[in-house]
Amino acid sequence: MGPWRCLLLLPLLAPALRAQQQQLMEYVERRLSLLEERISQWHDQSSRYSTELRDFKNQVLGMLEAAEKEREALRAEAEGAAVRVERLEREVDYLETQNPAPPCVEVDETLMDKQVATAKQRKNEKYTKLTDCSDTIASIRAMKILKRFGSASGLWTKDAAGSSEKIYVFDGTANDTVFVFPRMREFTLFSSTRKAARIKLPYPWVGTGHLVYDGHLYYIRQQGPSFQVIKFNLANKTVVDSSVFPAEEQIPVFGLSPSTYIEVSADEEGLWAVYATKEDEKNMCLAKLDPGSLDIEQMWDTPCPRENAESAFVVCGA
């Protein structure tokens, strides 16, 4: 009876198996159709993205070409402006040669001799000229741009009393790091500071009236309303001496340099300090400094106006 029962079940199961196969085939076809639809959508989107990317690339190329043309135009304008500035400097040089600026004090040899003799007779006279200078400066020509470096304001200088070729650069009007270039060539040729040594000062400076003299750096430090002259040894990097400048109610010494309150200068006679106070706010004052102790040997009120001035210096005690 067992084999006959199996034979009877097979005809009954065959329709059910065919129905399941049909459902499976329909399911697979639906999934394949959905997959083909998604592949078609992806292809359309990919084509659209490729077109957009190509358009964006062309747009960027156009913008780069326009920017390059503008850069060339700006460079041409800058070169033209540099040529005009150079021409203007030559014209200013010529005009100043033909019409030199009048000094703040008229030079009269007889009057100068008389003033020197009178000054020597004063009981409180401390300063006497150490050298006999036969030459004087007749005129100063227009400023020349040697190099652009760092901030808009600052100072570069050499040792006023030595033969060293080193260039000392004070970048800005308030800092504590001095750049040192070995020669003028390195200073003018290189735009960066990679060829420069650095000197870290113990106190920050203020203004642009500093000086390198006989292996020492004399710079101005501000402490509240008062100012100090710092003497810094460049060889062993130490502060040798410092002195509070004995002037009250100081104001910027130059009308065109509001950050400078004291200008330290050097000539054949030694060190000088140019400054200004509210007591005589229209003119500059002058002080003779002792390079060793930084003591003030003597102070003068000058008729030199500080308005429209940017700098000052002393030559042969004048």
GROMACS .gro file of N, CA and C in nm, residues 39-189:
model
  453
   39ILE      N    1   1.925   5.141  -1.247
   39ILE     CA    2   2.047   5.159  -1.327
   39ILE      C    3   2.028   5.269  -1.430
   40SER      N    4   1.909   5.274  -1.490
   40SER     CA    5   1.880   5.379  -1.588
   40SER      C    6   1.880   5.516  -1.522
   41GLN      N    7   1.819   5.527  -1.401
   41GLN     CA    8   1.820   5.655  -1.330
   41GLN      C    9   1.963   5.697  -1.295
   42TRP      N   10   2.043   5.600  -1.248
   42TRP     CA   11   2.182   5.633  -1.214
   42TRP      C   12   2.258   5.681  -1.336
   43HIS      N   13   2.233   5.617  -1.450
   43HIS     CA   14   2.300   5.657  -1.573
   43HIS      C   15   2.260   5.799  -1.612
   44ASP      N   16   2.130   5.829  -1.600
   44ASP     CA   17   2.084   5.965  -1.633
   44ASP      C   18   2.146   6.069  -1.539
   45GLN      N   19   2.146   6.036  -1.408
   45GLN     CA   20   2.205   6.130  -1.312
   45GLN      C   21   2.355   6.148  -1.337
   46SER      N   22   2.423   6.038  -1.367
   46SER     CA   23   2.567   6.046  -1.394
   46SER      C   24   2.595   6.132  -1.515
   47SER      N   25   2.512   6.117  -1.617
   47SER     CA   26   2.530   6.200  -1.736
   47SER      C   27   2.506   6.347  -1.704
   48ARG      N   28   2.401   6.374  -1.623
   48ARG     CA   29   2.372   6.511  -1.586
   48ARG      C   30   2.485   6.572  -1.503
   49TYR      N   31   2.537   6.495  -1.406
   49TYR     CA   32   2.648   6.544  -1.325
   49TYR      C   33   2.772   6.568  -1.410
   50SER      N   34   2.797   6.480  -1.504
   50SER     CA   35   2.913   6.500  -1.591
   50SER      C   36   2.898   6.627  -1.672
   51THR      N   37   2.777   6.652  -1.720
   51THR     CA   38   2.753   6.775  -1.796
   51THR      C   39   2.771   6.898  -1.708
   52GLU      N   40   2.715   6.892  -1.585
   52GLU     CA   41   2.731   7.005  -1.494
   52GLU      C   42   2.878   7.028  -1.457
   53LEU      N   43   2.951   6.919  -1.434
   53LEU     CA   44   3.093   6.931  -1.401
   53LEU      C   45   3.171   6.991  -1.518
   54ARG      N   46   3.139   6.951  -1.639
   54ARG     CA   47   3.207   7.007  -1.756
   54ARG      C   48   3.176   7.156  -1.771
   55ASP      N   49   3.048   7.191  -1.748
   55ASP     CA   50   3.012   7.333  -1.755
   55ASP      C   51   3.083   7.414  -1.646
   56PHE      N   52   3.089   7.358  -1.524
   56PHE     CA   53   3.158   7.428  -1.414
   56PHE      C   54   3.307   7.445  -1.444
   57LYS      N   55   3.367   7.341  -1.500
   57LYS     CA   56   3.508   7.349  -1.537
   57LYS      C   57   3.532   7.459  -1.639
   58ASN      N   58   3.447   7.465  -1.739
   58ASN     CA   59   3.460   7.570  -1.841
   58ASN      C   60   3.441   7.709  -1.778
   59GLN      N   61   3.346   7.718  -1.684
   59GLN     CA   62   3.323   7.846  -1.617
   59GLN      C   63   3.445   7.888  -1.535
   60VAL      N   64   3.504   7.792  -1.461
   60VAL     CA   65   3.623   7.822  -1.381
   60VAL      C   66   3.739   7.863  -1.470
   61LEU      N   67   3.756   7.792  -1.582
   61LEU     CA   68   3.864   7.829  -1.675
   61LEU      C   69   3.845   7.970  -1.727
   62GLY      N   70   3.720   8.006  -1.757
   62GLY     CA   71   3.693   8.142  -1.802
   62GLY      C   72   3.726   8.245  -1.695
   63MET      N   73   3.688   8.212  -1.571
   63MET     CA   74   3.718   8.305  -1.461
   63MET      C   75   3.869   8.317  -1.439
   64LEU      N   76   3.943   8.204  -1.450
   64LEU     CA   77   4.088   8.210  -1.435
   64LEU      C   78   4.152   8.293  -1.545
   65GLU      N   79   4.102   8.278  -1.667
   65GLU     CA   80   4.156   8.359  -1.776
   65GLU      C   81   4.129   8.507  -1.751
   66ALA      N   82   4.007   8.539  -1.704
   66ALA     CA   83   3.975   8.679  -1.675
   66ALA      C   84   4.062   8.732  -1.562
   67ALA      N   85   4.084   8.648  -1.456
   67ALA     CA   86   4.169   8.691  -1.345
   67ALA      C   87   4.313   8.713  -1.391
   68GLU      N   88   4.361   8.626  -1.480
   68GLU     CA   89   4.497   8.643  -1.532
   68GLU      C   90   4.510   8.773  -1.611
   69LYS      N   91   4.407   8.804  -1.690
   69LYS     CA   92   4.410   8.930  -1.765
   69LYS      C   93   4.408   9.049  -1.670
   70GLU      N   94   4.324   9.041  -1.564
   70GLU     CA   95   4.322   9.151  -1.467
   70GLU      C   96   4.456   9.164  -1.394
   71ARG      N   97   4.519   9.048  -1.364
   71ARG     CA   98   4.650   9.054  -1.297
   71ARG      C   99   4.754   9.121  -1.386
   72GLU      N  100   4.752   9.086  -1.514
   72GLU     CA  101   4.845   9.149  -1.608
   72GLU      C  102   4.819   9.298  -1.618
   73ALA      N  103   4.689   9.334  -1.619
   73ALA     CA  104   4.656   9.477  -1.627
   73ALA      C  105   4.703   9.551  -1.502
   74LEU      N  106   4.681   9.489  -1.383
   74LEU     CA  107   4.727   9.552  -1.259
   74LEU      C  108   4.878   9.563  -1.253
   75ARG      N  109   4.946   9.459  -1.302
   75ARG     CA  110   5.092   9.466  -1.303
   75ARG      C  111   5.142   9.576  -1.395
   76ALA      N  112   5.075   9.589  -1.510
   76ALA     CA  113   5.113   9.698  -1.601
   76ALA      C  114   5.087   9.834  -1.536
   77GLU      N  115   4.973   9.847  -1.466
   77GLU     CA  116   4.945   9.973  -1.397
   77GLU      C  117   5.048  10.001  -1.287
   78ALA      N  118   5.087   9.895  -1.212
   78ALA     CA  119   5.187   9.913  -1.106
   78ALA      C  120   5.321   9.954  -1.165
   79GLU      N  121   5.360   9.892  -1.277
   79GLU     CA  122   5.486   9.931  -1.340
   79GLU      C  123   5.479  10.075  -1.389
   80GLY      N  124   5.362  10.112  -1.444
   80GLY     CA  125   5.346  10.251  -1.488
   80GLY      C  126   5.353  10.348  -1.371
   81ALA      N  127   5.289  10.308  -1.258
   81ALA     CA  128   5.293  10.394  -1.140
   81ALA      C  129   5.436  10.407  -1.086
   82ALA      N  130   5.512  10.295  -1.089
   82ALA     CA  131   5.652  10.301  -1.043
   82ALA      C  132   5.734  10.395  -1.131
   83VAL      N  133   5.710  10.389  -1.261
   83VAL     CA  134   5.782  10.480  -1.352
   83VAL      C  135   5.745  10.626  -1.323
   84ARG      N  136   5.614  10.652  -1.298
   84ARG     CA  137   5.573  10.789  -1.268
   84ARG      C  138   5.632  10.836  -1.135
   85VAL      N  139   5.635  10.745  -1.033
   85VAL     CA  140   5.693  10.783  -0.904
   85VAL      C  141   5.841  10.814  -0.920
   86GLU      N  142   5.912  10.733  -0.998
   86GLU     CA  143   6.055  10.759  -1.019
   86GLU      C  144   6.075  10.892  -1.091
   87ARG      N  145   5.991  10.918  -1.191
   87ARG     CA  146   6.001  11.046  -1.260
   87ARG      C  147   5.973  11.163  -1.165
   88LEU      N  148   5.870  11.144  -1.077
   88LEU     CA  149   5.837  11.248  -0.982
   88LEU      C  150   5.952  11.271  -0.884
   89GLU      N  151   6.018  11.162  -0.840
   89GLU     CA  152   6.132  11.177  -0.750
   89GLU      C  153   6.244  11.255  -0.817
   90ARG      N  154   6.268  11.227  -0.945
   90ARG     CA  155   6.372  11.303  -1.016
   90ARG      C  156   6.334  11.450  -1.025
   91GLU      N  157   6.205  11.477  -1.051
   91GLU     CA  158   6.162  11.617  -1.058
   91GLU      C  159   6.176  11.686  -0.922
   92VAL      N  160   6.139  11.612  -0.813
   92VAL     CA  161   6.153  11.670  -0.681
   92VAL      C  162   6.300  11.696  -0.649
   93ASP      N  163   6.387  11.601  -0.687
   93ASP     CA  164   6.530  11.622  -0.667
   93ASP      C  165   6.577  11.748  -0.739
   94TYR      N  166   6.531  11.765  -0.862
   94TYR     CA  167   6.572  11.883  -0.938
   94TYR      C  168   6.521  12.011  -0.874
   95LEU      N  169   6.393  12.008  -0.831
   95LEU     CA  170   6.337  12.128  -0.768
   95LEU      C  171   6.409  12.161  -0.638
   96GLU      N  172   6.441  12.056  -0.559
   96GLU     CA  173   6.510  12.083  -0.434
   96GLU      C  174   6.653  12.130  -0.458
   97THR      N  175   6.713  12.084  -0.568
   97THR     CA  176   6.846  12.132  -0.603
   97THR      C  177   6.842  12.279  -0.641
   98GLN      N  178   6.737  12.315  -0.717
   98GLN     CA  179   6.724  12.454  -0.758
   98GLN      C  180   6.677  12.544  -0.644
   99ASN      N  181   6.589  12.489  -0.557
   99ASN     CA  182   6.535  12.566  -0.446
   99ASN      C  183   6.551  12.486  -0.316
  100PRO      N  184   6.671  12.484  -0.258
  100PRO     CA  185   6.692  12.405  -0.137
  100PRO      C  186   6.607  12.456  -0.021
  101ALA      N  187   6.565  12.364   0.064
  101ALA     CA  188   6.483  12.401   0.179
  101ALA      C  189   6.565  12.486   0.276
  102PRO      N  190   6.507  12.594   0.326
  102PRO     CA  191   6.583  12.678   0.419
  102PRO      C  192   6.603  12.607   0.552
  103PRO      N  193   6.721  12.620   0.613
  103PRO     CA  194   6.744  12.558   0.743
  103PRO      C  195   6.665  12.629   0.851
  104CYS      N  196   6.645  12.560   0.963
  104CYS     CA  197   6.568  12.620   1.071
  104CYS      C  198   6.648  12.731   1.140
  105VAL      N  199   6.778  12.733   1.122
  105VAL     CA  200   6.864  12.840   1.174
  105VAL      C  201   6.954  12.887   1.061
  106GLU      N  202   6.953  13.014   1.033
  106GLU     CA  203   7.039  13.068   0.930
  106GLU      C  204   7.185  13.056   0.972
  107VAL      N  205   7.267  13.010   0.879
  107VAL     CA  206   7.408  12.989   0.907
  107VAL      C  207   7.485  13.117   0.879
  108ASP      N  208   7.542  13.174   0.979
  108ASP     CA  209   7.625  13.293   0.967
  108ASP      C  210   7.752  13.266   1.048
  109GLU      N  211   7.866  13.256   0.979
  109GLU     CA  212   7.989  13.217   1.047
  109GLU      C  213   8.025  13.316   1.158
  110THR      N  214   8.010  13.447   1.131
  110THR     CA  215   8.044  13.546   1.232
  110THR      C  216   7.954  13.533   1.354
  111LEU      N  217   7.823  13.517   1.327
  111LEU     CA  218   7.729  13.502   1.436
  111LEU      C  219   7.754  13.374   1.514
  112MET      N  220   7.788  13.268   1.443
  112MET     CA  221   7.816  13.141   1.511
  112MET      C  222   7.938  13.153   1.600
  113ASP      N  223   8.044  13.217   1.548
  113ASP     CA  224   8.164  13.235   1.630
  113ASP      C  225   8.133  13.317   1.755
  114LYS      N  226   8.050  13.422   1.737
  114LYS     CA  227   8.015  13.506   1.852
  114LYS      C  228   7.934  13.427   1.954
  115GLN      N  229   7.840  13.346   1.904
  115GLN     CA  230   7.759  13.267   1.996
  115GLN      C  231   7.843  13.164   2.070
  116VAL      N  232   7.937  13.104   2.001
  116VAL     CA  233   8.023  13.005   2.067
  116VAL      C  234   8.107  13.073   2.174
  117ALA      N  235   8.161  13.191   2.141
  117ALA     CA  236   8.243  13.262   2.239
  117ALA      C  237   8.160  13.303   2.361
  118THR      N  238   8.038  13.350   2.335
  118THR     CA  239   7.951  13.388   2.447
  118THR      C  240   7.914  13.268   2.532
  119ALA      N  241   7.886  13.159   2.466
  119ALA     CA  242   7.848  13.039   2.540
  119ALA      C  243   7.961  12.988   2.628
  120LYS      N  244   8.083  12.998   2.578
  120LYS     CA  245   8.197  12.949   2.656
  120LYS      C  246   8.219  13.033   2.782
  121GLN      N  247   8.173  13.156   2.779
  121GLN     CA  248   8.193  13.244   2.893
  121GLN      C  249   8.090  13.222   3.003
  122ARG      N  250   7.987  13.150   2.973
  122ARG     CA  251   7.884  13.126   3.075
  122ARG      C  252   7.938  13.034   3.184
  123LYS      N  253   7.898  13.062   3.306
  123LYS     CA  254   7.949  12.984   3.418
  123LYS      C  255   7.895  12.842   3.418
  124ASN      N  256   7.770  12.827   3.371
  124ASN     CA  257   7.711  12.693   3.374
  124ASN      C  258   7.734  12.615   3.246
  125GLU      N  259   7.830  12.665   3.167
  125GLU     CA  260   7.857  12.595   3.041
  125GLU      C  261   7.931  12.464   3.069
  126LYS      N  262   7.876  12.355   3.019
  126LYS     CA  263   7.937  12.223   3.039
  126LYS      C  264   7.990  12.164   2.909
  127TYR      N  265   7.930  12.204   2.798
  127TYR     CA  266   7.963  12.139   2.672
  127TYR      C  267   8.062  12.223   2.593
  128THR      N  268   8.171  12.164   2.552
  128THR     CA  269   8.268  12.228   2.463
  128THR      C  270   8.292  12.136   2.344
  129LYS      N  271   8.307  12.193   2.229
  129LYS     CA  272   8.324  12.113   2.108
  129LYS      C  273   8.456  12.038   2.112
  130LEU      N  274   8.450  11.912   2.075
  130LEU     CA  275   8.569  11.828   2.078
  130LEU      C  276   8.642  11.827   1.945
  131THR      N  277   8.575  11.864   1.838
  131THR     CA  278   8.636  11.861   1.706
  131THR      C  279   8.618  11.995   1.637
  132ASP      N  280   8.699  12.018   1.537
  132ASP     CA  281   8.691  12.140   1.458
  132ASP      C  282   8.640  12.102   1.320
  133CYS      N  283   8.511  12.123   1.296
  133CYS     CA  284   8.450  12.083   1.169
  133CYS      C  285   8.450  12.201   1.072
  134SER      N  286   8.509  12.181   0.958
  134SER     CA  287   8.516  12.288   0.859
  134SER      C  288   8.406  12.277   0.754
  135ASP      N  289   8.336  12.164   0.750
  135ASP     CA  290   8.232  12.143   0.649
  135ASP      C  291   8.095  12.147   0.714
  136THR      N  292   7.997  12.195   0.639
  136THR     CA  293   7.858  12.195   0.684
  136THR      C  294   7.771  12.139   0.572
  137ILE      N  295   7.652  12.094   0.610
  137ILE     CA  296   7.557  12.041   0.511
  137ILE      C  297   7.480  12.157   0.450
  138ALA      N  298   7.480  12.162   0.317
  138ALA     CA  299   7.411  12.272   0.248
  138ALA      C  300   7.266  12.239   0.222
  139SER      N  301   7.235  12.115   0.185
  139SER     CA  302   7.097  12.079   0.154
  139SER      C  303   7.081  11.928   0.164
  140ILE      N  304   6.955  11.884   0.170
  140ILE     CA  305   6.921  11.741   0.177
  140ILE      C  306   6.826  11.711   0.062
  141ARG      N  307   6.855  11.609  -0.014
  141ARG     CA  308   6.773  11.576  -0.129
  141ARG      C  309   6.656  11.488  -0.088
  142ALA      N  310   6.571  11.457  -0.185
  142ALA     CA  311   6.449  11.382  -0.157
  142ALA      C  312   6.482  11.240  -0.110
  143MET      N  313   6.389  11.183  -0.035
  143MET     CA  314   6.405  11.048   0.015
  143MET      C  315   6.401  10.947  -0.100
  144LYS      N  316   6.486  10.845  -0.092
  144LYS     CA  317   6.489  10.737  -0.189
  144LYS      C  318   6.443  10.608  -0.123
  145ILE      N  319   6.360  10.532  -0.191
  145ILE     CA  320   6.313  10.403  -0.139
  145ILE      C  321   6.419  10.299  -0.172
  146LEU      N  322   6.489  10.253  -0.070
  146LEU     CA  323   6.593  10.152  -0.088
  146LEU      C  324   6.533  10.012  -0.085
  147LYS      N  325   6.438   9.988   0.004
  147LYS     CA  326   6.378   9.856   0.020
  147LYS      C  327   6.250   9.870   0.101
  148ARG      N  328   6.154   9.784   0.074
  148ARG     CA  329   6.033   9.775   0.156
  148ARG      C  330   6.047   9.652   0.245
  149PHE      N  331   6.027   9.674   0.375
  149PHE     CA  332   6.052   9.567   0.471
  149PHE      C  333   5.950   9.574   0.583
  150GLY      N  334   5.873   9.468   0.600
  150GLY     CA  335   5.786   9.457   0.717
  150GLY      C  336   5.683   9.567   0.728
  151SER      N  337   5.681   9.632   0.844
  151SER     CA  338   5.579   9.732   0.875
  151SER      C  339   5.601   9.861   0.798
  152ALA      N  340   5.498   9.947   0.802
  152ALA     CA  341   5.508  10.075   0.731
  152ALA      C  342   5.605  10.169   0.800
  153SER      N  343   5.626  10.154   0.930
  153SER     CA  344   5.719  10.237   1.005
  153SER      C  345   5.828  10.150   1.066
  154GLY      N  346   5.944  10.210   1.088
  154GLY     CA  347   6.054  10.135   1.146
  154GLY      C  348   6.185  10.209   1.127
  155LEU      N  349   6.295  10.135   1.138
  155LEU     CA  350   6.428  10.196   1.130
  155LEU      C  351   6.528  10.094   1.083
  156TRP      N  352   6.620  10.135   0.997
  156TRP     CA  353   6.737  10.054   0.967
  156TRP      C  354   6.860  10.143   0.978
  157THR      N  355   6.969  10.088   1.031
  157THR     CA  356   7.086  10.170   1.060
  157THR      C  357   7.211  10.083   1.065
  158LYS      N  358   7.326  10.148   1.065
  158LYS     CA  359   7.455  10.083   1.084
  158LYS      C  360   7.519  10.141   1.210
  159ASP      N  361   7.631  10.083   1.250
  159ASP     CA  362   7.704  10.135   1.365
  159ASP      C  363   7.766  10.269   1.327
  160ALA      N  364   7.721  10.377   1.395
  160ALA     CA  365   7.765  10.511   1.358
  160ALA      C  366   7.910  10.538   1.391
  161ALA      N  367   7.970  10.458   1.482
  161ALA     CA  368   8.107  10.484   1.523
  161ALA      C  369   8.204  10.374   1.482
  162GLY      N  370   8.156  10.267   1.426
  162GLY     CA  371   8.242  10.155   1.390
  162GLY      C  372   8.250  10.135   1.240
  163SER      N  373   8.328  10.035   1.202
  163SER     CA  374   8.347  10.004   1.060
  163SER      C  375   8.270   9.880   1.017
  164SER      N  376   8.185   9.829   1.103
  164SER     CA  377   8.110   9.708   1.071
  164SER      C  378   8.011   9.735   0.957
  165GLU      N  379   7.993   9.634   0.872
  165GLU     CA  380   7.899   9.644   0.761
  165GLU      C  381   7.760   9.594   0.797
  166LYS      N  382   7.739   9.553   0.920
  166LYS     CA  383   7.610   9.496   0.959
  166LYS      C  384   7.499   9.601   0.952
  167ILE      N  385   7.381   9.556   0.912
  167ILE     CA  386   7.262   9.639   0.904
  167ILE      C  387   7.165   9.595   1.013
  168TYR      N  388   7.124   9.689   1.096
  168TYR     CA  389   7.031   9.660   1.206
  168TYR      C  390   6.893   9.715   1.169
  169VAL      N  391   6.792   9.629   1.176
  169VAL     CA  392   6.657   9.665   1.132
  169VAL      C  393   6.560   9.655   1.251
  170PHE      N  394   6.490   9.765   1.278
  170PHE     CA  395   6.384   9.769   1.379
  170PHE      C  396   6.251   9.774   1.304
  171ASP      N  397   6.181   9.663   1.303
  171ASP     CA  398   6.055   9.653   1.228
  171ASP      C  399   5.940   9.700   1.316
  172GLY      N  400   5.877   9.811   1.277
  172GLY     CA  401   5.764   9.863   1.352
  172GLY      C  402   5.806   9.969   1.452
  173THR      N  403   5.708  10.018   1.528
  173THR     CA  404   5.732  10.122   1.627
  173THR      C  405   5.722  10.069   1.770
  174ALA      N  406   5.697   9.942   1.788
  174ALA     CA  407   5.692   9.882   1.921
  174ALA      C  408   5.717   9.733   1.906
  175ASN      N  409   5.837   9.688   1.946
  175ASN     CA  410   5.874   9.548   1.931
  175ASN      C  411   5.993   9.521   2.022
  176ASP      N  412   6.039   9.396   2.024
  176ASP     CA  413   6.155   9.362   2.107
  176ASP      C  414   6.256   9.276   2.033
  177THR      N  415   6.243   9.264   1.901
  177THR     CA  416   6.335   9.183   1.822
  177THR      C  417   6.398   9.267   1.713
  178VAL      N  418   6.532   9.266   1.707
  178VAL     CA  419   6.607   9.340   1.607
  178VAL      C  420   6.663   9.241   1.506
  179PHE      N  421   6.645   9.268   1.377
  179PHE     CA  422   6.701   9.185   1.272
  179PHE      C  423   6.838   9.240   1.232
  180VAL      N  424   6.934   9.149   1.215
  180VAL     CA  425   7.072   9.189   1.181
  180VAL      C  426   7.112   9.120   1.052
  181PHE      N  427   7.139   9.200   0.947
  181PHE     CA  428   7.188   9.148   0.820
  181PHE      C  429   7.339   9.168   0.814
  182PRO      N  430   7.413   9.071   0.759
  182PRO     CA  431   7.560   9.083   0.759
  182PRO      C  432   7.612   9.199   0.675
  183ARG      N  433   7.542   9.229   0.564
  183ARG     CA  434   7.587   9.338   0.476
  183ARG      C  435   7.465   9.402   0.411
  184MET      N  436   7.489   9.514   0.346
  184MET     CA  437   7.383   9.582   0.275
  184MET      C  438   7.327   9.495   0.162
  185ARG      N  439   7.410   9.415   0.101
  185ARG     CA  440   7.366   9.331  -0.011
  185ARG      C  441   7.256   9.235   0.032
  186GLU      N  442   7.277   9.165   0.144
  186GLU     CA  443   7.175   9.072   0.192
  186GLU      C  444   7.047   9.146   0.232
  187PHE      N  445   7.061   9.265   0.285
  187PHE     CA  446   6.943   9.341   0.326
  187PHE      C  447   6.859   9.383   0.206
  188THR      N  448   6.922   9.424   0.097
  188THR     CA  449   6.848   9.476  -0.017
  188THR      C  450   6.800   9.366  -0.111
  189LEU      N  451   6.869   9.252  -0.117
  189LEU     CA  452   6.834   9.150  -0.215
  189LEU      C  453   6.725   9.055  -0.166
   0.00000   0.00000   0.00000
